[in-house]
Amino acid sequence: MAPLVRGIDLVYLYVPDVARAARWYEETLGLRFDVFGDDWAETKLEGGQRLAFHKTSRGEPQTPGTVIVDLRTDDIEAARAQLVAKGVRCGRIEDDPSGRHLELVDRDGYRIQLFERAREDRTSTAST
């Protein structure tokens, strides 16, 4: 049976202040968001996936930390240095067979990981 899903189109996080969340990601990670009113902001990443923020409604559960978003980077060492220079508390760079990752927490408590693919992974995915 062929897969019913072809990829991730959109990931969005519930936050109390959409503009504040977008501003943090812009200032900290260099992303650019389009803000639509006070309840939605989104950006399109290099691979075509979208990352967005949705305003939390009264009574809607918000549990930061239950989802980890991996954002790809080409130079994790340089990314960590820039984040630390901006005062962002970062974990250490961890290695695993598929690459290297670095964890940080955004202003709303969401765990974010920057991920640098292993060299051989980059080569094989670049040709596909």
CSV table of C-alpha atoms in Angstrom, one decimal:
chain,number,residue,atom,x,y,z
A,1,MET,CA,0.0,0.0,0.0
A,2,ALA,CA,1.3,3.4,-0.9
A,3,PRO,CA,1.7,5.9,1.9
A,4,LEU,CA,-1.2,8.2,2.4
A,5,VAL,CA,1.1,11.1,3.6
A,6,ARG,CA,3.8,12.6,1.4
A,7,GLY,CA,5.4,15.0,3.9
A,8,ILE,CA,4.9,17.8,6.4
A,9,ASP,CA,3.2,20.9,5.0
A,10,LEU,CA,2.6,22.8,8.2
A,11,VAL,CA,3.5,22.7,11.9
A,12,TYR,CA,1.9,25.3,14.1
A,13,LEU,CA,2.3,26.0,17.8
A,14,TYR,CA,-0.3,27.6,20.1
A,15,VAL,CA,1.0,30.7,21.8
A,16,PRO,CA,-0.6,33.4,23.9
A,17,ASP,CA,1.0,36.3,21.8
A,18,VAL,CA,1.5,35.6,18.1
A,19,ALA,CA,3.4,38.8,17.4
A,20,ARG,CA,5.8,38.2,20.3
A,21,ALA,CA,6.4,34.6,19.2
A,22,ALA,CA,7.1,35.6,15.6
A,23,ARG,CA,9.4,38.4,16.8
A,24,TRP,CA,11.4,36.0,19.0
A,25,TYR,CA,12.0,33.6,16.1
A,26,GLU,CA,12.9,36.4,13.7
A,27,GLU,CA,15.4,38.0,16.2
A,28,THR,CA,16.8,34.7,17.4
A,29,LEU,CA,16.8,32.4,14.4
A,30,GLY,CA,16.6,34.9,11.5
A,31,LEU,CA,13.3,33.6,10.1
A,32,ARG,CA,10.8,36.1,8.6
A,33,PHE,CA,7.1,35.7,9.4
A,34,ASP,CA,4.0,37.1,7.8
A,35,VAL,CA,1.6,38.1,10.5
A,36,PHE,CA,-2.1,37.9,9.8
A,37,GLY,CA,-4.0,39.8,12.6
A,38,ASP,CA,-3.4,38.8,16.2
A,39,ASP,CA,-4.2,35.1,15.8
A,40,TRP,CA,-1.8,33.8,13.1
A,41,ALA,CA,1.7,34.2,11.8
A,42,GLU,CA,3.6,31.9,9.4
A,43,THR,CA,6.9,31.4,7.5
A,44,LYS,CA,7.8,29.1,4.7
A,45,LEU,CA,11.0,27.2,5.2
A,46,GLU,CA,13.5,26.3,2.5
A,47,GLY,CA,12.0,22.8,1.9
A,48,GLY,CA,8.5,24.3,1.4
A,49,GLN,CA,7.2,23.4,4.9
A,50,ARG,CA,5.5,26.1,6.8
A,51,LEU,CA,6.0,26.9,10.5
A,52,ALA,CA,3.3,29.0,12.1
A,53,PHE,CA,1.9,30.3,15.4
A,54,HIS,CA,-1.8,30.3,16.3
A,55,LYS,CA,-3.2,32.4,19.2
A,56,THR,CA,-4.3,30.3,22.1
A,57,SER,CA,-8.1,30.6,22.8
A,58,ARG,CA,-9.5,30.8,26.3
A,59,GLY,CA,-9.9,27.2,27.6
A,60,GLU,CA,-7.6,25.7,24.9
A,61,PRO,CA,-4.9,23.6,26.4
A,62,GLN,CA,-1.3,24.8,25.9
A,63,THR,CA,1.4,22.4,26.9
A,64,PRO,CA,4.8,23.5,25.7
A,65,GLY,CA,7.4,20.9,25.7
A,66,THR,CA,5.2,18.1,24.4
A,67,VAL,CA,6.4,18.7,20.8
A,68,ILE,CA,9.9,19.2,19.7
A,69,VAL,CA,10.4,21.0,16.4
A,70,ASP,CA,13.7,20.3,14.6
A,71,LEU,CA,14.9,23.1,12.4
A,72,ARG,CA,17.6,22.3,10.0
A,73,THR,CA,20.9,24.3,9.9
A,74,ASP,CA,24.0,23.8,7.8
A,75,ASP,CA,26.5,25.0,10.5
A,76,ILE,CA,25.5,24.1,14.0
A,77,GLU,CA,28.6,25.5,15.6
A,78,ALA,CA,28.1,29.0,14.0
A,79,ALA,CA,24.4,28.8,14.9
A,80,ARG,CA,25.1,28.1,18.5
A,81,ALA,CA,27.7,30.9,18.7
A,82,GLN,CA,25.1,33.4,17.3
A,83,LEU,CA,22.4,32.2,19.7
A,84,VAL,CA,24.7,32.5,22.8
A,85,ALA,CA,25.8,36.0,21.6
A,86,LYS,CA,22.1,36.9,21.7
A,87,GLY,CA,21.7,35.6,25.2
A,88,VAL,CA,19.8,32.4,24.4
A,89,ARG,CA,20.4,29.6,26.7
A,90,CYS,CA,21.4,26.6,24.7
A,91,GLY,CA,22.3,23.0,25.5
A,92,ARG,CA,25.5,21.4,24.2
A,93,ILE,CA,25.8,20.1,20.7
A,94,GLU,CA,25.0,16.4,20.7
A,95,ASP,CA,26.1,13.9,18.0
A,96,ASP,CA,24.1,11.0,16.8
A,97,PRO,CA,24.4,8.8,13.7
A,98,SER,CA,22.2,11.0,11.6
A,99,GLY,CA,23.8,14.3,12.5
A,100,ARG,CA,24.2,16.9,15.3
A,101,HIS,CA,21.6,18.7,17.3
A,102,LEU,CA,21.3,21.5,19.7
A,103,GLU,CA,18.4,22.1,22.0
A,104,LEU,CA,17.0,25.5,23.1
A,105,VAL,CA,13.7,26.7,24.5
A,106,ASP,CA,11.7,29.5,23.0
A,107,ARG,CA,9.9,32.3,25.0
A,108,ASP,CA,6.7,30.2,25.3
A,109,GLY,CA,8.4,27.1,26.6
A,110,TYR,CA,8.6,25.1,23.4
A,111,ARG,CA,11.7,22.9,23.0
A,112,ILE,CA,13.3,23.6,19.7
A,113,GLN,CA,16.2,21.7,18.2
A,114,LEU,CA,18.6,22.9,15.5
A,115,PHE,CA,19.7,20.0,13.5
A,116,GLU,CA,22.7,19.6,11.2
A,117,ARG,CA,22.6,16.5,9.0
A,118,ALA,CA,25.6,14.2,8.9
A,119,ARG,CA,27.8,14.9,5.8
A,120,GLU,CA,26.8,11.6,4.1
A,121,ASP,CA,23.1,12.3,4.8
A,122,ARG,CA,23.5,15.7,3.1
A,123,THR,CA,25.1,14.2,0.0
A,124,SER,CA,22.5,11.5,-0.4
A,125,THR,CA,19.5,13.9,0.1
A,126,ALA,CA,21.0,16.5,-2.2
A,127,SER,CA,20.8,14.1,-5.1
A,128,THR,CA,17.2,13.1,-4.5
